[in-house]
Short mmCIF file of C-alpha atoms and ligand atoms in Angstrom, two decimals:
data_model
loop_
_atom_site.label_atom_id
_atom_site.label_comp_id
_atom_site.label_asym_id
_atom_site.label_seq_id
_atom_site.Cartn_x
_atom_site.Cartn_y
_atom_site.Cartn_z
CA MET J 1 137.03 -35.63 11.65
CA LEU J 2 139.97 -35.06 13.97
CA LEU J 3 143.62 -35.16 12.95
CA SER J 4 146.29 -35.81 15.56
CA VAL J 5 149.90 -34.81 15.05
CA VAL J 6 152.51 -36.45 17.28
CA ILE J 7 155.79 -34.57 17.69
CA PRO J 8 158.56 -36.16 19.83
CA MET J 9 160.94 -33.62 21.36
CA TYR J 10 164.28 -34.04 23.02
CA ASN J 11 166.04 -30.74 23.73
CA GLU J 12 164.26 -28.99 20.89
CA LYS J 13 163.59 -25.60 22.51
CA GLU J 14 165.01 -23.75 19.53
CA VAL J 15 162.66 -25.29 16.99
CA ILE J 16 159.33 -25.20 18.84
CA ALA J 17 158.13 -21.76 17.70
CA GLU J 18 158.91 -22.43 14.04
CA THR J 19 157.56 -25.99 14.08
CA TYR J 20 154.35 -24.77 15.70
CA ARG J 21 154.06 -21.94 13.15
CA ARG J 22 154.59 -24.20 10.13
CA LEU J 23 152.24 -26.93 11.39
CA THR J 24 149.49 -24.44 12.22
CA GLY J 25 149.99 -22.70 8.88
CA VAL J 26 149.42 -26.00 7.11
CA LEU J 27 146.57 -27.39 9.23
CA VAL J 28 144.30 -24.36 9.59
CA PRO J 29 143.58 -24.02 5.83
CA VAL J 30 142.81 -27.76 5.62
CA GLY J 31 139.72 -27.01 7.68
CA VAL J 32 139.63 -30.08 9.93
CA ASP J 33 139.88 -30.12 13.69
CA TYR J 34 143.33 -31.08 14.87
CA GLU J 35 145.46 -31.63 17.98
CA LEU J 36 149.21 -31.12 18.25
CA ILE J 37 150.60 -33.63 20.73
CA PHE J 38 154.09 -32.59 21.79
CA VAL J 39 155.92 -35.29 23.71
CA ASN J 40 158.73 -33.91 25.84
CA ASP J 41 161.15 -36.82 26.11
CA GLY J 42 163.02 -35.72 29.24
CA SER J 43 164.56 -32.58 27.75
CA ALA J 44 167.06 -30.67 29.85
CA ASP J 45 166.93 -27.38 27.93
CA GLY J 46 163.58 -25.96 29.03
CA THR J 47 161.59 -27.44 26.15
CA PHE J 48 158.73 -28.09 28.55
CA ASP J 49 158.36 -24.46 29.62
CA VAL J 50 158.24 -23.27 26.04
CA LEU J 51 155.61 -25.91 25.28
CA MET J 52 153.58 -24.80 28.30
CA ALA J 53 153.56 -21.24 27.01
CA ALA J 54 152.31 -22.47 23.64
CA ALA J 55 149.61 -24.59 25.29
CA GLY J 56 148.43 -21.56 27.23
CA GLU J 57 147.72 -19.71 23.99
CA ASP J 58 146.30 -22.44 21.79
CA ARG J 59 143.86 -25.19 22.77
CA HIS J 60 145.17 -27.37 19.94
CA VAL J 61 148.46 -27.83 21.79
CA LYS J 62 148.70 -30.83 24.13
CA ILE J 63 151.76 -31.95 26.05
CA ILE J 64 153.01 -35.27 27.36
CA ASP J 65 155.95 -34.77 29.70
CA PHE J 66 158.15 -37.83 30.23
CA ALA J 67 159.79 -38.44 33.61
CA ARG J 68 163.13 -38.88 31.86
CA ASN J 69 164.57 -39.53 28.41
CA PHE J 70 162.98 -42.77 27.22
CA GLY J 71 163.93 -42.35 23.59
CA HIS J 72 162.29 -41.28 20.36
CA GLN J 73 160.35 -44.50 19.76
CA MET J 74 158.78 -44.46 23.22
CA ALA J 75 157.90 -40.78 22.85
CA VAL J 76 156.04 -41.51 19.62
CA ARG J 77 154.36 -44.48 21.23
CA ALA J 78 153.11 -42.34 24.12
CA GLY J 79 151.81 -39.77 21.64
CA LEU J 80 149.92 -42.47 19.74
CA ALA J 81 148.45 -43.81 22.98
CA LYS J 82 147.10 -40.39 23.96
CA SER J 83 145.91 -39.41 20.49
CA SER J 84 142.24 -39.48 19.59
CA GLY J 85 142.33 -38.52 15.91
CA ASP J 86 140.73 -40.54 13.12
CA ALA J 87 144.17 -40.30 11.54
CA VAL J 88 147.51 -39.58 13.21
CA VAL J 89 150.58 -37.96 11.67
CA ILE J 90 153.99 -38.69 13.22
CA ILE J 91 156.52 -35.99 12.45
CA ASP J 92 160.00 -35.03 13.70
CA ALA J 93 160.26 -31.80 15.64
CA ASP J 94 163.19 -30.39 13.68
CA LEU J 95 161.33 -29.72 10.40
CA GLN J 96 163.38 -32.24 8.46
CA ASP J 97 159.98 -33.71 7.61
CA PRO J 98 158.09 -30.95 5.77
CA PRO J 99 154.61 -30.35 7.32
CA GLU J 100 153.50 -28.99 3.93
CA ILE J 101 152.93 -32.51 2.58
CA ILE J 102 150.44 -33.46 5.32
CA PRO J 103 147.41 -32.35 3.21
CA GLY J 104 148.69 -34.56 0.37
CA MET J 105 148.99 -37.48 2.78
CA MET J 106 145.43 -36.82 3.94
CA ASP J 107 144.20 -36.99 0.33
CA LYS J 108 145.77 -40.45 0.02
CA TRP J 109 144.13 -41.44 3.30
CA ARG J 110 140.74 -40.27 2.00
CA GLU J 111 141.36 -42.39 -1.10
CA GLY J 112 141.38 -45.36 1.23
CA TYR J 113 145.00 -45.90 2.29
CA ASP J 114 145.48 -46.76 5.96
CA VAL J 115 149.18 -45.89 6.08
CA VAL J 116 150.80 -43.15 3.99
CA TYR J 117 154.53 -43.27 4.70
CA GLY J 118 156.93 -40.54 3.77
CA GLN J 119 159.75 -41.91 1.65
CA ARG J 120 162.92 -39.84 1.37
CA VAL J 121 164.05 -39.27 -2.18
CA SER J 122 166.92 -37.10 -1.00
CA ARG J 123 168.48 -35.95 2.26
CA GLU J 124 169.88 -32.48 2.83
CA GLY J 125 172.49 -31.34 5.29
CA GLU J 126 173.41 -34.74 6.70
CA THR J 127 176.87 -36.19 6.94
CA PHE J 128 178.13 -38.79 4.49
CA PHE J 129 178.44 -41.20 7.42
CA LYS J 130 174.78 -40.80 8.37
CA LYS J 131 173.56 -41.16 4.81
CA PHE J 132 175.73 -44.20 4.17
CA THR J 133 174.83 -46.03 7.40
CA ALA J 134 171.13 -45.29 6.86
CA PHE J 135 171.33 -46.50 3.26
CA ALA J 136 173.07 -49.73 4.31
CA PHE J 137 170.86 -50.33 7.33
CA TYR J 138 167.55 -50.17 5.48
CA ARG J 139 168.83 -52.58 2.86
CA VAL J 140 170.28 -55.10 5.33
CA LEU J 141 167.07 -54.98 7.35
CA ARG J 142 164.99 -55.58 4.23
CA ALA J 143 167.17 -58.53 3.26
CA LEU J 144 167.10 -60.11 6.73
CA SER J 145 163.54 -59.61 7.86
CA GLY J 146 160.52 -61.46 6.62
CA VAL J 147 158.51 -58.23 6.84
CA ASP J 148 158.35 -55.90 3.87
CA ILE J 149 159.82 -52.84 5.58
CA PRO J 150 160.18 -50.09 2.93
CA ALA J 151 163.64 -48.58 2.45
CA ASP J 152 164.48 -44.92 3.20
CA THR J 153 161.42 -44.50 5.35
CA GLY J 154 161.51 -42.96 8.82
CA ASP J 155 158.62 -42.46 11.17
CA PHE J 156 157.15 -39.52 9.23
CA ARG J 157 153.79 -40.91 8.16
CA LEU J 158 150.04 -40.71 8.42
CA ILE J 159 148.27 -43.70 9.93
CA ASP J 160 144.63 -44.53 10.29
CA ARG J 161 143.08 -45.03 13.73
CA LYS J 162 142.72 -48.80 13.26
CA VAL J 163 146.45 -49.11 12.54
CA VAL J 164 147.21 -47.00 15.64
CA GLU J 165 145.17 -49.43 17.74
CA ALA J 166 146.91 -52.42 16.15
CA ILE J 167 150.32 -50.97 16.96
CA LEU J 168 149.40 -50.09 20.52
CA ALA J 169 148.37 -53.72 21.01
CA MET J 170 152.00 -54.68 20.32
CA ASN J 171 153.54 -54.17 23.70
CA GLU J 172 157.19 -54.75 22.88
CA HIS J 173 160.10 -53.09 24.63
CA GLY J 174 162.34 -53.09 21.58
CA THR J 175 159.80 -50.88 19.84
CA PHE J 176 160.77 -50.29 16.22
CA LEU J 177 157.75 -48.44 14.92
CA ARG J 178 158.51 -48.42 11.24
CA GLY J 179 158.82 -52.21 11.35
CA MET J 180 155.64 -52.59 13.39
CA VAL J 181 153.67 -50.42 10.99
CA SER J 182 154.80 -52.63 8.10
CA TRP J 183 154.13 -55.78 10.11
CA VAL J 184 150.46 -54.94 10.76
CA GLY J 185 149.69 -54.68 7.04
CA PHE J 186 146.50 -52.94 5.84
CA ARG J 187 146.62 -50.69 2.75
CA GLN J 188 149.88 -48.77 2.63
CA CYS J 189 151.40 -46.39 0.11
CA PRO J 190 154.58 -44.32 -0.09
CA TYR J 191 154.63 -40.54 -0.32
CA PRO J 192 157.93 -39.27 -1.74
CA PHE J 193 159.48 -36.16 -0.18
CA LYS J 194 162.78 -34.34 0.07
CA ARG J 195 164.25 -34.50 3.56
CA ALA J 196 165.26 -31.00 4.56
CA GLU J 197 168.03 -29.80 6.81
CA ARG J 198 167.45 -29.59 10.53
CA PHE J 199 165.92 -26.16 11.31
CA ALA J 200 168.13 -25.55 14.36
CA GLY J 201 170.31 -27.40 16.84
CA GLU J 202 172.13 -30.68 16.43
CA THR J 203 170.96 -34.23 15.85
CA LYS J 204 169.54 -35.89 18.97
CA TYR J 205 170.52 -39.27 17.55
CA PRO J 206 174.14 -39.93 18.45
CA LEU J 207 175.76 -43.15 17.27
CA LYS J 208 174.76 -45.00 20.43
CA LYS J 209 171.04 -44.30 19.94
CA MET J 210 171.31 -45.09 16.24
CA LEU J 211 172.86 -48.46 17.05
CA LYS J 212 170.12 -49.25 19.57
CA LEU J 213 167.48 -48.44 16.97
CA ALA J 214 169.24 -50.59 14.36
CA MET J 215 169.52 -53.52 16.79
CA ASP J 216 165.85 -53.20 17.76
CA GLY J 217 164.95 -53.23 14.09
CA ILE J 218 166.98 -56.29 13.28
CA PHE J 219 166.29 -58.37 16.37
CA SER J 220 162.55 -57.57 16.52
CA PHE J 221 161.96 -58.37 12.88
CA SER J 222 164.42 -61.08 12.00
CA THR J 223 165.71 -64.36 13.34
CA ALA J 224 168.28 -64.52 10.55
CA PRO J 225 171.25 -63.98 12.94
CA ILE J 226 170.39 -67.30 14.61
CA ARG J 227 170.25 -69.04 11.25
CA PHE J 228 173.80 -67.84 10.50
CA LEU J 229 174.95 -70.06 13.38
CA LEU J 230 173.56 -73.09 11.62
CA LEU J 231 175.12 -72.13 8.30
CA GLY J 232 178.48 -71.46 9.96
CA GLY J 233 178.30 -74.70 11.93
CA LEU J 234 177.39 -76.85 8.94
CA GLY J 235 180.04 -75.17 6.82
CA MET J 236 182.72 -75.74 9.43
CA GLY J 237 181.68 -79.35 10.02
CA LEU J 238 181.72 -80.10 6.31
CA PHE J 239 185.12 -78.49 5.92
CA GLY J 240 186.44 -80.58 8.86
CA PHE J 241 185.04 -83.75 7.36
CA LEU J 242 186.65 -83.14 3.94
CA TYR J 243 189.91 -82.24 5.68
CA TRP J 244 189.76 -85.51 7.60
CA LEU J 245 189.18 -87.47 4.37
CA LEU J 246 192.28 -85.83 2.90
CA THR J 247 194.33 -86.85 5.94
CA LEU J 248 193.20 -90.43 5.32
CA ILE J 249 193.92 -90.38 1.59
CA PHE J 250 197.34 -88.76 1.85
CA SER J 251 198.21 -90.22 5.28
CA TRP J 252 198.95 -86.77 6.72
CA GLY J 253 200.31 -86.61 10.25
CA SER J 254 198.43 -86.47 13.53
CA THR J 255 198.46 -82.64 13.65
CA HIS J 256 196.22 -82.58 10.59
CA VAL J 257 193.92 -85.25 12.01
CA LEU J 258 193.63 -83.21 15.18
CA LEU J 259 192.90 -80.05 13.24
CA SER J 260 190.20 -81.70 11.17
CA ALA J 261 188.61 -83.02 14.39
CA LEU J 262 188.67 -79.49 15.79
CA PHE J 263 186.73 -78.20 12.82
CA ILE J 264 184.18 -81.01 13.04
CA PHE J 265 183.53 -80.49 16.76
CA THR J 266 183.39 -76.72 16.54
CA GLY J 267 180.90 -77.14 13.70
CA LEU J 268 178.81 -79.46 15.88
CA LEU J 269 178.99 -76.95 18.71
CA PHE J 270 177.70 -74.19 16.45
CA CYS J 271 174.83 -76.41 15.33
CA GLY J 272 174.00 -77.05 18.99
CA MET J 273 174.04 -73.33 19.67
CA PHE J 274 171.70 -72.86 16.74
CA VAL J 275 169.23 -75.31 18.28
CA LEU J 276 169.38 -73.46 21.60
CA GLY J 277 169.10 -70.11 19.81
CA GLU J 278 166.07 -71.31 17.90
CA TYR J 279 164.27 -72.18 21.15
CA ILE J 280 165.29 -68.92 22.76
CA GLY J 281 164.16 -67.09 19.62
CA ARG J 282 160.77 -68.73 19.81
CA THR J 283 160.43 -67.91 23.50
CA TYR J 284 161.29 -64.32 22.58
CA GLU J 285 158.59 -64.23 19.94
CA GLU J 286 156.06 -65.54 22.45
CA THR J 287 157.06 -62.99 25.08
CA MET J 288 156.68 -60.15 22.57
CA ASN J 289 153.06 -61.19 22.64
CA ARG J 290 152.20 -59.93 19.19
CA PRO J 291 148.69 -60.60 18.01
CA LEU J 292 148.63 -63.74 15.87
CA TYR J 293 146.76 -62.01 13.05
CA LEU J 294 144.87 -58.82 12.32
CA ILE J 295 141.61 -58.60 10.43
CA ALA J 296 141.05 -55.67 8.08
CA ARG J 297 137.35 -56.35 7.53
CA THR J 298 134.76 -59.07 7.80
CA VAL J 299 131.68 -59.60 5.69
CA GLY J 300 128.33 -61.00 6.66
CA PHE J 301 128.63 -61.04 10.47
CA ASP J 302 125.99 -59.54 12.75
CA ASP J 303 128.31 -57.34 14.79
CA GLU J 304 129.78 -55.51 11.83
CA ARG J 305 130.48 -51.85 12.03
CA ILE J 306 130.12 -50.22 8.64
CA ARG J 307 132.90 -47.71 8.02
N1 UDP N 401 164.05 -37.47 19.85
C1 UDP N 401 163.40 -37.85 21.02
N2 UDP N 401 164.12 -38.52 21.98
C2 UDP N 401 165.43 -38.85 21.81
C3 UDP N 401 166.06 -38.49 20.58
C4 UDP N 401 165.35 -37.81 19.63
O1 UDP N 401 162.21 -37.58 21.21
O2 UDP N 401 166.02 -39.45 22.71
C5 UDP N 401 163.27 -36.75 18.81
C6 UDP N 401 163.90 -35.47 18.32
O3 UDP N 401 163.57 -34.39 19.16
C7 UDP N 401 163.32 -35.33 16.93
C8 UDP N 401 163.17 -36.79 16.49
O4 UDP N 401 163.22 -37.57 17.67
O5 UDP N 401 162.03 -34.76 16.95
C9 UDP N 401 164.29 -37.20 15.54
O6 UDP N 401 165.55 -36.86 16.10
P1 UDP N 401 166.70 -36.14 15.28
O7 UDP N 401 166.10 -35.14 14.35
O8 UDP N 401 167.72 -35.61 16.23
O9 UDP N 401 167.31 -37.36 14.48
P2 UDP N 401 167.95 -37.32 13.01
O10 UDP N 401 167.00 -36.58 12.11
O11 UDP N 401 169.25 -36.61 13.15
O12 UDP N 401 168.10 -38.76 12.65
MG1 MG N 402 166.27 -34.75 12.46
#
């Protein structure tokens, strides 16, 4: 059995030694073979050189060096693509995700779970703003999307090889991994943990990157925004129509008739935009090229591989 650990890194020079020490300290006693895949996401602080030194001393260390900063989600994706483990753990570089719970996640995996996702029961050392926006985002996303994306869950998780392959088959640019992992299904279970403080340095997720991630999450897993157009349009049209009836009943002046007409036509316009949006949305879904379904197992066929 081989365990892969994928660690995305953007300007994380200060944490490498400690992250390596803690991961190794956890994985060696477990007694399985493992690989540590560090993905250098276009760091400008010499992260790569420090990683090279580590790779020179330990054959478990592997490095993927990006040509520039492509973002956290792409770094994880590249790590998954190059991994060869029977199970893969995705973990942040800054030790906010405690490596010490990896053996517990592996126990769940051995019990038969294909995805063991870390669920934050508390967050240390983060600003009120970050905690609040994260809290709100996960709940809005859950309400909007048709996929059961668990709340308070980042990318810290253990996933089985077959789930890795399923995710890699989804070739979408707006990669939102935690949504994709939920989308593929299979047997999943949460693993509660306390999110620690960052070991060193500052967050590599400024507001702009957080917004991009949030937009990718919402637009890749929900067409609800388009539906709001229809609701708004119908509401406005109905309001205009009632308004117009009132102008008839009470013989209000032409200004009111004009206003009611404005509401009716704007409502119609919104409905038209909804129709367009619906077609564009469907084209978008087709271009994402997601598999139409995924099979967990089959029974009774000749070409079966027994697991
Ligand atoms: N990261 C990355 N590329 C980026 C931004 C972040 O690979 O463009 C990595 C970062 O090095 C860390 C993980 O993504 O390992 C999560 O980032 P961070 O801890 O800064 O986010 P936060 O915990 O503050 O949300
Ligand atoms: Mg962090």
